[in-house]
CSV table of C-alpha atoms and ligand atoms in Angstrom, one decimal:
chain,number,residue,atom,x,y,z
A,29,MET,CA,3.6,6.7,-39.0
A,30,SER,CA,6.7,5.7,-40.6
A,31,ASN,CA,8.7,7.5,-37.7
A,32,LEU,CA,7.3,5.3,-35.1
A,33,PRO,CA,10.0,2.7,-33.6
A,34,THR,CA,9.8,-0.6,-34.2
A,35,HIS,CA,9.2,-3.1,-31.4
A,36,GLU,CA,12.7,-4.4,-31.3
A,37,GLN,CA,13.6,-0.4,-31.2
A,38,LEU,CA,11.3,-0.2,-27.8
A,39,ARG,CA,12.3,-3.0,-26.4
A,40,GLN,CA,16.0,-1.7,-26.9
A,41,TRP,CA,15.1,1.7,-25.3
A,42,ASP,CA,13.4,0.0,-22.8
A,43,ARG,CA,16.3,-1.9,-21.6
A,44,GLN,CA,18.5,1.3,-22.2
A,45,ILE,CA,17.4,4.1,-21.5
A,46,VAL,CA,14.3,3.9,-18.9
A,47,TRP,CA,15.3,3.0,-15.3
A,48,HIS,CA,13.0,1.1,-14.0
A,49,ALA,CA,11.7,1.0,-10.0
A,50,PHE,CA,13.1,-1.8,-8.1
A,51,THR,CA,14.6,-3.4,-11.0
A,52,GLN,CA,18.1,-5.1,-11.4
A,53,MET,CA,18.4,-3.4,-15.0
A,54,ALA,CA,21.1,-5.3,-16.1
A,55,GLU,CA,19.2,-8.4,-16.2
A,56,TYR,CA,15.5,-6.2,-17.4
A,57,GLU,CA,13.7,-8.2,-20.0
A,58,PRO,CA,11.3,-5.8,-21.3
A,59,LEU,CA,7.3,-6.2,-20.5
A,60,ILE,CA,5.9,-3.8,-22.9
A,61,LEU,CA,2.2,-3.4,-22.1
A,62,GLU,CA,0.3,-1.5,-24.6
A,63,ARG,CA,-3.7,-1.8,-23.9
A,64,ALA,CA,-5.7,-3.3,-21.5
A,65,ARG,CA,-9.3,-4.0,-20.7
A,66,GLY,CA,-11.0,-5.5,-17.4
A,67,CYS,CA,-8.5,-7.4,-15.6
A,68,THR,CA,-6.5,-8.4,-19.1
A,69,LEU,CA,-3.4,-6.5,-20.1
A,70,VAL,CA,-1.9,-6.8,-23.7
A,71,ASP,CA,1.7,-6.4,-24.7
A,72,ILE,CA,2.8,-4.8,-27.5
A,73,ASP,CA,3.1,-8.3,-29.6
A,74,GLY,CA,-0.5,-9.1,-28.8
A,75,ASN,CA,0.1,-11.3,-25.9
A,76,GLU,CA,-2.4,-11.1,-23.5
A,77,TYR,CA,-1.9,-11.5,-19.4
A,78,LEU,CA,-4.3,-11.6,-16.1
A,79,ASP,CA,-3.2,-8.7,-14.1
A,80,GLY,CA,-2.9,-11.0,-10.7
A,81,VAL,CA,-1.5,-7.8,-9.0
A,82,SER,CA,-3.7,-4.9,-10.0
A,83,SER,CA,-0.8,-3.4,-11.9
A,84,LEU,CA,1.2,-3.2,-8.3
A,85,TRP,CA,-1.7,-3.1,-6.0
A,86,CYS,CA,-3.7,-0.1,-7.5
A,87,ASN,CA,-6.3,-1.2,-10.0
A,88,VAL,CA,-9.5,-1.7,-8.5
A,89,HIS,CA,-12.6,-1.9,-11.0
A,90,GLY,CA,-10.4,-3.2,-13.8
A,91,HIS,CA,-8.7,-1.3,-16.7
A,92,CYS,CA,-10.8,0.8,-19.2
A,93,HIS,CA,-13.8,1.4,-17.0
A,94,PRO,CA,-16.2,2.7,-19.1
A,95,THR,CA,-17.5,5.0,-16.1
A,96,ILE,CA,-14.1,5.9,-15.0
A,97,ASP,CA,-12.6,6.7,-18.8
A,98,ALA,CA,-15.9,9.0,-19.1
A,99,ALA,CA,-15.3,11.1,-16.2
A,100,ILE,CA,-11.9,11.8,-16.9
A,101,ARG,CA,-12.9,12.8,-20.3
A,102,GLN,CA,-15.5,15.0,-19.0
A,103,GLN,CA,-12.8,16.4,-16.8
A,104,LEU,CA,-10.7,17.0,-19.4
A,105,GLY,CA,-13.4,19.2,-21.4
A,106,LYS,CA,-13.1,21.6,-18.4
A,107,VAL,CA,-9.6,21.9,-17.4
A,108,ALA,CA,-6.9,19.6,-16.9
A,109,HIS,CA,-4.9,21.1,-14.0
A,110,VAL,CA,-5.2,24.1,-11.4
A,111,THR,CA,-2.9,24.7,-8.9
A,112,SER,CA,-4.3,23.7,-5.1
A,113,LEU,CA,-1.8,26.2,-3.6
A,114,GLY,CA,-4.2,29.0,-2.6
A,115,ALA,CA,-6.7,27.7,-5.4
A,116,SER,CA,-9.5,25.2,-6.0
A,117,ASN,CA,-11.4,23.5,-8.2
A,118,PRO,CA,-15.0,21.7,-8.1
A,119,THR,CA,-14.3,18.1,-8.9
A,120,THR,CA,-11.3,18.1,-6.0
A,121,ILE,CA,-13.7,19.7,-3.3
A,122,ARG,CA,-16.1,17.4,-3.8
A,123,LEU,CA,-13.7,14.5,-3.7
A,124,ALA,CA,-12.6,15.8,-0.4
A,125,ARG,CA,-16.2,16.2,0.9
A,126,ARG,CA,-16.9,12.7,-0.1
A,127,LEU,CA,-13.6,11.3,1.6
A,128,VAL,CA,-14.4,12.7,4.9
A,129,ASP,CA,-17.6,11.2,4.7
A,130,LEU,CA,-16.7,7.9,3.8
A,131,THR,CA,-13.5,7.4,6.2
A,132,PRO,CA,-14.1,6.6,9.7
A,133,GLU,CA,-15.3,9.2,12.3
A,134,GLY,CA,-13.4,12.0,13.0
A,135,LEU,CA,-11.2,12.5,10.3
A,136,ALA,CA,-12.5,15.9,9.0
A,137,HIS,CA,-9.7,17.6,6.3
A,138,VAL,CA,-8.0,16.4,3.7
A,139,PHE,CA,-4.5,17.2,2.2
A,140,PHE,CA,-4.0,16.0,-0.9
A,141,ALA,CA,-0.6,15.0,-2.6
A,142,SER,CA,0.5,12.7,-5.7
A,143,ASP,CA,2.0,9.4,-4.3
A,144,GLY,CA,1.5,7.4,-1.3
A,145,ALA,CA,4.8,8.2,-0.2
A,146,CYS,CA,4.2,11.9,0.3
A,147,ALA,CA,0.8,11.1,1.8
A,148,VAL,CA,2.7,9.7,4.5
A,149,GLU,CA,5.5,12.5,5.0
A,150,VAL,CA,2.5,15.2,5.1
A,151,ALA,CA,1.1,12.9,8.3
A,152,LEU,CA,4.8,12.7,9.7
A,153,LYS,CA,5.5,16.4,9.3
A,154,MET,CA,1.7,17.6,10.0
A,155,ALA,CA,2.0,15.5,13.6
A,156,LEU,CA,5.5,16.8,14.6
A,157,GLN,CA,4.3,20.6,13.8
A,158,TYR,CA,0.8,19.8,15.5
A,159,TRP,CA,2.6,19.3,19.2
A,160,ARG,CA,4.5,22.5,18.5
A,161,GLN,CA,1.4,24.8,18.0
A,162,CYS,CA,-1.4,23.3,19.4
A,163,ASP,CA,-3.0,24.9,22.6
A,164,ALA,CA,-0.4,23.3,25.1
A,165,PRO,CA,2.5,22.8,23.2
A,166,ARG,CA,4.8,20.2,23.5
A,167,PRO,CA,7.8,20.8,20.8
A,168,GLU,CA,9.8,18.0,22.5
A,169,LYS,CA,7.5,15.4,21.1
A,170,THR,CA,9.8,15.2,17.8
A,171,GLY,CA,9.6,11.0,18.1
A,172,TYR,CA,8.2,8.3,15.6
A,173,ILE,CA,7.1,5.0,16.5
A,174,ALA,CA,7.2,2.5,13.6
A,175,LEU,CA,7.3,-1.4,12.9
A,176,GLY,CA,9.8,-3.8,12.4
A,177,ASP,CA,9.6,-4.8,8.0
A,178,ALA,CA,7.3,-1.4,7.8
A,179,TYR,CA,6.7,0.0,4.3
A,180,HIS,CA,5.5,3.4,3.8
A,181,GLY,CA,7.4,4.4,0.6
A,182,ASP,CA,10.8,5.7,-0.6
A,183,THR,CA,11.1,9.3,0.1
A,184,LEU,CA,13.4,10.0,3.2
A,185,GLY,CA,11.0,10.6,5.7
A,186,ALA,CA,8.9,7.4,4.7
A,187,VAL,CA,12.0,5.6,4.4
A,188,SER,CA,13.4,6.6,8.2
A,189,VAL,CA,9.8,4.9,9.3
A,190,GLY,CA,10.1,2.0,6.9
A,191,GLY,CA,12.0,-1.1,8.1
A,192,VAL,CA,12.4,-3.3,5.3
A,193,GLU,CA,16.6,-4.2,5.6
A,194,ARG,CA,17.1,-4.6,1.7
A,195,PHE,CA,15.6,-1.5,0.6
A,196,HIS,CA,16.4,0.8,3.4
A,197,ALA,CA,19.8,0.2,4.4
A,198,THR,CA,21.9,2.0,2.1
A,199,PHE,CA,20.4,5.1,2.8
A,200,ALA,CA,20.9,5.0,6.6
A,201,PRO,CA,23.2,7.7,6.5
A,202,LEU,CA,20.1,10.2,5.5
A,203,LEU,CA,17.7,8.9,8.0
A,204,PHE,CA,16.5,10.0,11.3
A,205,ASP,CA,16.0,7.5,14.4
A,206,VAL,CA,12.8,5.7,15.3
A,207,HIS,CA,11.6,3.9,17.9
A,208,ARG,CA,11.3,0.7,16.3
A,209,LEU,CA,9.0,-2.5,17.6
A,210,PRO,CA,9.2,-5.8,15.8
A,211,ALA,CA,6.4,-6.7,13.5
A,212,PRO,CA,3.2,-8.6,15.1
A,213,ASN,CA,3.9,-11.4,12.9
A,214,PRO,CA,2.3,-14.9,13.5
A,215,TYR,CA,4.2,-16.9,11.2
A,216,ARG,CA,7.5,-15.4,12.3
A,217,PRO,CA,7.3,-14.2,16.0
A,218,PRO,CA,9.9,-12.2,18.0
A,219,GLU,CA,12.8,-14.6,19.7
A,220,GLY,CA,10.9,-16.7,22.7
A,221,VAL,CA,7.2,-15.7,21.6
A,222,SER,CA,4.6,-18.6,20.6
A,223,PRO,CA,2.1,-17.7,18.1
A,224,GLU,CA,-0.9,-17.4,20.4
A,225,ASN,CA,1.4,-14.9,22.3
A,226,VAL,CA,2.0,-12.5,19.3
A,227,LEU,CA,-0.8,-10.0,20.3
A,228,PRO,CA,-0.4,-10.0,23.8
A,229,ASP,CA,3.2,-9.6,23.6
A,230,ALA,CA,3.2,-6.8,20.8
A,231,LEU,CA,0.4,-4.9,22.6
A,232,ALA,CA,3.0,-5.1,26.1
A,233,ARG,CA,6.1,-4.0,24.3
A,234,LEU,CA,4.1,-1.2,22.8
A,235,GLU,CA,3.0,0.0,26.1
A,236,ARG,CA,6.5,-0.4,27.8
A,237,LEU,CA,8.0,1.8,24.5
A,238,LEU,CA,5.0,4.5,25.2
A,239,GLU,CA,5.2,4.6,29.2
A,240,GLU,CA,8.8,5.2,28.8
A,241,HIS,CA,8.8,7.8,25.9
A,242,HIS,CA,5.7,9.1,25.3
A,243,GLU,CA,6.8,12.5,26.3
A,244,ARG,CA,9.2,12.5,23.2
A,245,ILE,CA,6.9,10.6,20.6
A,246,ALA,CA,4.8,12.5,18.2
A,247,ALA,CA,3.1,9.6,16.6
A,248,MET,CA,3.1,6.0,15.7
A,249,VAL,CA,2.8,5.2,12.0
A,250,ILE,CA,1.2,1.7,11.4
A,251,GLU,CA,0.1,0.0,8.4
A,252,PRO,CA,-3.4,-1.6,9.6
A,253,LEU,CA,-4.0,-5.1,9.6
A,254,VAL,CA,-1.5,-6.1,6.7
A,255,GLN,CA,2.1,-4.8,6.2
A,256,CYS,CA,1.9,-5.6,2.3
A,257,ALA,CA,5.7,-4.8,0.9
A,258,ALA,CA,7.1,-6.9,4.2
A,259,GLY,CA,5.8,-9.8,2.3
A,260,MET,CA,1.9,-9.5,3.4
A,261,ILE,CA,2.7,-9.9,6.9
A,262,MET,CA,-0.8,-10.1,8.6
A,263,HIS,CA,-1.4,-8.8,12.3
A,264,PRO,CA,-3.5,-10.8,14.9
A,265,PRO,CA,-6.8,-9.3,15.0
A,266,GLY,CA,-7.1,-6.7,17.9
A,267,TYR,CA,-3.6,-5.3,17.3
A,268,LEU,CA,-4.7,-2.4,15.4
A,269,ARG,CA,-7.5,-1.5,18.0
A,270,GLY,CA,-4.8,-2.1,20.9
A,271,ALA,CA,-2.1,0.3,19.1
A,272,ARG,CA,-5.2,2.8,18.8
A,273,GLU,CA,-6.4,2.4,22.3
A,274,LEU,CA,-2.8,2.7,23.8
A,275,THR,CA,-1.5,5.9,21.4
A,276,ARG,CA,-4.7,7.4,22.7
A,277,LYS,CA,-3.9,6.7,26.6
A,278,TYR,CA,-0.2,8.1,26.1
A,279,ASP,CA,-1.3,11.2,24.1
A,280,VAL,CA,0.7,9.7,21.0
A,281,LEU,CA,-0.9,10.5,17.5
A,282,LEU,CA,-1.6,7.4,15.1
A,283,ILE,CA,-0.7,7.3,11.5
A,284,ALA,CA,-3.0,4.9,9.6
A,285,ASP,CA,-0.9,4.1,6.2
A,286,GLU,CA,-4.0,2.5,3.9
A,287,VAL,CA,-1.9,3.4,1.1
A,288,ALA,CA,-2.2,-0.4,-0.2
A,289,VAL,CA,-5.0,-1.9,2.1
A,290,GLY,CA,-7.4,1.0,1.7
A,291,MET,CA,-10.2,1.4,-1.2
A,292,GLY,CA,-11.8,-2.4,-0.7
A,293,ARG,CA,-8.6,-4.6,-0.8
A,294,THR,CA,-9.1,-6.0,2.7
A,295,GLY,CA,-13.2,-6.5,2.1
A,296,ARG,CA,-14.0,-3.2,3.9
A,297,MET,CA,-13.7,-0.1,2.4
A,298,PHE,CA,-10.8,0.8,5.0
A,299,ALA,CA,-8.9,-1.4,7.0
A,300,CYS,CA,-9.3,0.5,9.9
A,301,GLU,CA,-13.2,-0.2,9.9
A,302,HIS,CA,-12.4,-4.1,10.8
A,303,GLU,CA,-11.3,-2.9,14.0
A,304,ASP,CA,-13.6,0.2,14.4
A,305,VAL,CA,-10.6,2.4,14.8
A,306,SER,CA,-10.4,6.3,14.0
A,307,PRO,CA,-6.9,7.3,13.3
A,308,ASP,CA,-5.3,11.0,13.5
A,309,PHE,CA,-4.4,10.7,10.0
A,310,LEU,CA,-5.6,8.3,7.6
A,311,CYS,CA,-3.0,8.0,4.1
A,312,LEU,CA,-4.8,6.9,1.2
A,313,GLY,CA,-3.1,6.3,-2.2
A,314,LYS,CA,-2.8,3.4,-4.8
A,315,GLY,CA,-6.6,2.5,-5.5
A,316,LEU,CA,-7.8,5.9,-4.6
A,317,THR,CA,-8.1,6.6,-8.7
A,318,GLY,CA,-8.9,3.2,-9.2
A,319,GLY,CA,-5.8,2.8,-10.5
A,320,TYR,CA,-5.8,5.3,-13.1
A,321,LEU,CA,-4.0,8.5,-12.3
A,322,PRO,CA,-1.8,9.2,-9.2
A,323,LEU,CA,-3.5,10.9,-6.5
A,324,ALA,CA,-3.0,10.6,-2.3
A,325,ALA,CA,-4.6,11.8,0.1
A,326,THR,CA,-4.0,12.5,4.2
A,327,LEU,CA,-7.0,13.0,6.2
A,328,THR,CA,-7.2,14.4,9.6
A,329,THR,CA,-8.9,15.5,12.4
A,330,ASP,CA,-10.5,19.0,13.3
A,331,ALA,CA,-7.8,19.1,16.5
A,332,VAL,CA,-5.0,19.0,14.2
A,333,TRP,CA,-6.7,21.6,11.4
A,334,GLN,CA,-7.1,23.8,14.4
A,335,ALA,CA,-3.5,24.0,15.2
A,336,PHE,CA,-2.5,25.6,12.3
A,337,LEU,CA,-5.1,28.1,12.3
A,338,GLY,CA,-3.5,31.6,13.3
A,339,GLU,CA,-2.7,35.1,11.8
A,340,TYR,CA,-0.7,34.8,8.7
A,341,ALA,CA,2.6,36.3,10.7
A,342,GLU,CA,2.3,33.3,13.4
A,343,ALA,CA,3.5,31.1,10.8
A,344,LYS,CA,1.2,28.4,11.6
A,345,THR,CA,0.5,27.3,8.1
A,346,PHE,CA,1.8,24.2,6.9
A,347,PHE,CA,4.5,25.0,4.6
A,348,HIS,CA,4.5,21.8,2.3
A,349,GLY,CA,2.9,21.2,-1.2
A,350,HIS,CA,3.2,19.1,-4.2
A,351,THR,CA,2.2,20.7,-7.8
A,352,TYR,CA,0.1,18.4,-8.9
A,353,GLY,CA,-1.7,17.7,-5.5
A,354,GLY,CA,-5.7,17.5,-5.7
A,355,ASN,CA,-4.9,17.3,-9.7
A,356,PRO,CA,-8.9,17.4,-10.9
A,357,LEU,CA,-8.4,14.7,-13.6
A,358,ALA,CA,-7.3,12.5,-11.0
A,359,ALA,CA,-9.9,14.0,-8.4
A,360,ALA,CA,-12.3,12.7,-11.2
A,361,ALA,CA,-10.9,9.5,-11.4
A,362,ALA,CA,-11.3,9.1,-8.0
A,363,MET,CA,-14.6,10.1,-7.6
A,364,ALA,CA,-15.9,7.8,-10.7
A,365,THR,CA,-13.8,4.8,-8.9
A,366,LEU,CA,-16.3,5.7,-5.6
A,367,ASP,CA,-19.2,6.0,-8.1
A,368,VAL,CA,-18.6,2.3,-9.3
A,369,PHE,CA,-18.0,1.2,-5.5
A,370,GLU,CA,-21.6,2.3,-5.4
A,371,GLN,CA,-23.3,1.2,-8.8
A,372,GLU,CA,-21.6,-2.4,-9.2
A,373,LYS,CA,-21.7,-3.0,-5.2
A,374,THR,CA,-18.2,-4.1,-5.3
A,375,LEU,CA,-17.8,-4.6,-1.8
A,376,ALA,CA,-20.9,-6.6,-1.6
A,377,ASN,CA,-19.9,-8.7,-4.7
A,378,LEU,CA,-16.3,-9.4,-3.1
A,379,ALA,CA,-17.8,-12.2,-0.8
A,380,PRO,CA,-17.7,-15.0,-3.3
A,381,ARG,CA,-14.3,-13.8,-4.7
A,382,ILE,CA,-12.8,-13.6,-1.2
A,383,ALA,CA,-14.1,-17.4,-0.5
A,384,ARG,CA,-12.5,-19.0,-3.9
A,385,LEU,CA,-9.0,-17.5,-3.2
A,386,GLY,CA,-9.4,-18.9,0.3
A,387,GLU,CA,-10.1,-22.5,-1.5
A,388,HIS,CA,-6.8,-21.9,-3.6
A,389,LEU,CA,-4.9,-21.0,-1.0
A,390,ASP,CA,-5.9,-23.8,1.0
A,391,ARG,CA,-5.2,-26.0,-1.9
A,392,MET,CA,-1.4,-24.3,-2.1
A,393,ALA,CA,-0.8,-24.8,1.6
A,394,GLN,CA,-0.4,-28.8,0.9
A,395,LEU,CA,2.8,-28.3,-1.5
A,396,PRO,CA,5.9,-29.5,-0.1
A,397,HIS,CA,7.7,-26.0,0.3
A,398,VAL,CA,4.8,-23.9,1.3
A,399,GLY,CA,5.4,-23.0,4.5
A,400,ASP,CA,2.4,-20.6,5.3
A,401,VAL,CA,-0.8,-19.1,3.3
A,402,ARG,CA,-2.5,-16.0,4.6
A,403,GLN,CA,-5.2,-14.2,3.3
A,404,ARG,CA,-6.8,-10.9,4.2
A,405,GLY,CA,-10.0,-9.9,2.0
A,406,LEU,CA,-8.5,-10.0,-1.6
A,407,ILE,CA,-5.1,-10.1,-0.4
A,408,GLY,CA,-3.4,-13.8,-0.9
A,409,ALA,CA,0.1,-14.9,0.1
A,410,VAL,CA,1.8,-18.1,-0.1
A,411,GLU,CA,5.2,-18.2,1.9
A,412,LEU,CA,7.7,-20.3,0.3
A,413,VAL,CA,10.0,-21.9,2.7
A,414,ARG,CA,13.1,-24.1,2.6
A,415,ASP,CA,12.0,-26.4,5.5
A,416,ARG,CA,8.4,-26.5,6.9
A,417,THR,CA,9.6,-27.2,10.3
A,418,THR,CA,11.9,-25.1,11.1
A,419,ARG,CA,10.7,-22.2,8.4
A,420,GLU,CA,13.6,-21.8,7.1
A,421,SER,CA,13.9,-19.3,4.0
A,422,TYR,CA,15.5,-19.9,0.6
A,423,PRO,CA,18.6,-17.4,0.5
A,424,TRP,CA,17.2,-14.5,-1.2
A,425,ALA,CA,19.7,-15.0,-4.1
A,426,GLU,CA,18.0,-17.9,-5.3
A,427,ARG,CA,15.3,-16.0,-6.5
A,428,ARG,CA,12.6,-18.5,-6.0
A,429,GLY,CA,9.9,-16.4,-6.1
A,430,ILE,CA,11.0,-14.4,-9.3
A,431,ARG,CA,11.2,-18.2,-11.1
A,432,VAL,CA,7.5,-18.9,-9.6
A,433,CYS,CA,6.1,-15.7,-11.4
A,434,ASP,CA,8.2,-15.8,-14.5
A,435,HIS,CA,6.6,-19.6,-15.1
A,436,ALA,CA,3.5,-17.7,-14.5
A,437,ARG,CA,4.0,-15.3,-16.8
A,438,ARG,CA,4.5,-17.9,-19.7
A,439,GLU,CA,1.4,-18.7,-18.7
A,440,GLY,CA,-0.2,-15.7,-19.5
A,441,VAL,CA,-0.5,-14.5,-15.3
A,442,LEU,CA,1.4,-11.3,-14.1
A,443,LEU,CA,2.5,-11.9,-11.1
A,444,ARG,CA,5.3,-9.6,-8.8
A,445,PRO,CA,6.7,-11.5,-5.6
A,446,LEU,CA,8.1,-10.0,-2.1
A,447,GLY,CA,11.1,-11.8,-2.0
A,448,ASN,CA,10.0,-15.7,-1.3
A,449,VAL,CA,6.3,-14.5,-0.8
A,450,LEU,CA,3.8,-15.1,-3.9
A,451,VAL,CA,1.0,-12.4,-3.8
A,452,ILE,CA,-2.2,-12.4,-5.2
A,453,MET,CA,-3.9,-9.4,-5.2
A,454,PRO,CA,-6.2,-8.9,-8.5
A,455,PRO,CA,-8.7,-6.1,-9.5
A,456,LEU,CA,-11.7,-6.4,-7.0
A,457,VAL,CA,-13.7,-7.0,-10.5
A,458,VAL,CA,-11.5,-10.3,-11.2
A,459,SER,CA,-14.3,-13.0,-12.0
A,460,LEU,CA,-14.2,-16.5,-10.6
A,461,ASP,CA,-12.6,-17.8,-13.7
A,462,GLU,CA,-10.2,-15.4,-14.0
A,463,LEU,CA,-9.1,-16.0,-10.3
A,464,ASP,CA,-8.8,-19.9,-10.9
A,465,CYS,CA,-6.3,-19.1,-13.8
A,466,ILE,CA,-4.3,-16.9,-11.6
A,467,ALA,CA,-4.3,-19.3,-8.7
A,468,THR,CA,-3.6,-22.3,-11.2
A,469,ALA,CA,-0.6,-20.2,-13.0
A,470,LEU,CA,0.9,-19.8,-9.4
A,471,ARG,CA,0.5,-23.3,-8.4
A,472,ARG,CA,1.9,-24.4,-11.3
A,473,GLY,CA,4.8,-22.1,-11.4
A,474,ILE,CA,5.6,-23.1,-7.7
A,475,ILE,CA,5.7,-26.9,-8.7
A,476,ALA,CA,8.3,-25.9,-11.5
A,477,ALA,CA,10.5,-23.7,-9.6
A,478,ILE,CA,10.7,-26.0,-6.6
A,479,PRO,CA,11.1,-29.3,-7.6
B,518,PLP,C1,3.0,1.4,-2.1
B,518,PLP,C2,2.8,1.9,-0.6
B,518,PLP,C3,3.4,3.6,-0.2
B,518,PLP,C4,3.7,4.3,-1.4
B,518,PLP,O1,3.2,4.6,-2.4
B,518,PLP,P1,3.6,5.1,-3.5
B,518,PLP,O2,2.4,5.7,-4.2
B,518,PLP,O3,4.4,4.4,-4.3
B,518,PLP,O4,4.7,6.5,-3.2
B,518,PLP,C5,3.4,3.6,1.0
B,518,PLP,N1,2.7,3.3,1.8
B,518,PLP,C6,2.2,1.8,1.7
B,518,PLP,C7,1.5,0.6,2.8
B,518,PLP,C8,2.5,1.4,0.5
B,518,PLP,O5,2.2,-0.1,0.1
């Protein structure tokens, strides 16, 4: 035991050796979390924090949930990992069966990977290969439609369809071109479009693009209902449904990236359910294992699956894979996560939490530098602006969002902003008291950071 590093050593190594994601390491202040229970995280000094963003949008039923812990232990007693390249495991098979039963009609096959970005890459590649191999091949269909400010992960295919300027601009020389449409954003509509007309305008733009280019477009990729990383941009109701109808009309596949909005986050198990949409590809990640282990899934239709069947020598195989895809421990965590949804009636119990979050957001909307509050299910967002009338944003370098969250952290609430947008996205089991604490810390943070 005497060889264990001191807390000071841990902090030093964490600053100097560990390269943290999306973090400026020159100014990183270590936050070293050692334990957790329910919605509370505990650091190495024993300080407690409420997990206001579900450990980056992935925790569902709380930390150290006994059912999920037990399922992982039980799987560990059998085998931790087997390859999914030409082999399988009962737990992974059962999970695939269950996902097919649970997801929208028409999705019948599951490809497993480990991260959300990979689930999107898989859908992009499958879509392109589908058009080469389907009954009436259309190999010229190699393009993609994506939305402005889209975020689909950080691998190069996912970044190509992504549209967040600050994250993606540096890598432009490595990316493929996509057809980009403005995000249907009611708070910041495209030039010359009124907020009420965001929906018809967005669908008209999509239809014009499809009319002109559909013969060369393989798929449209979309984050259904909420573009999370973009700053919780919430699409007007009807956009998803309209995009499904138009893509079907013009023979373009629809990829629904539910990595963030899936698994109950919007109040239904999958966001597509709100508009009764069945995509050609559904990408899941983040909450799929309850926020326990890396696992992602790309579900697709029988039509896509059929196009990849053939004699070995025809090379219709999907030549793509990830070493840990379908990992049994992760699959066990995912099965247990779905069990807990049933046992604890998680979705039915969300209503009072969603309502309480709404009350807090309404109150925060009164603060002088809050330009907009938005909510979908248990996703809450507060957008700070310098000027409420012109909706002028604070310059990014002023780090307003970060300052608000630093303040909340001193009050024992962990939050992570998206630029000037503050996010409340707790585990789905957050108690009303915990929700009150999170919202109060955020509110006080806003008042403190924006005098
Ligand atoms: C987080 C996220 C991803 C990427 O998932 P990773 O597991 O971080 O690779 C993809 N799409 C959306 C919508 C996300 O929010």
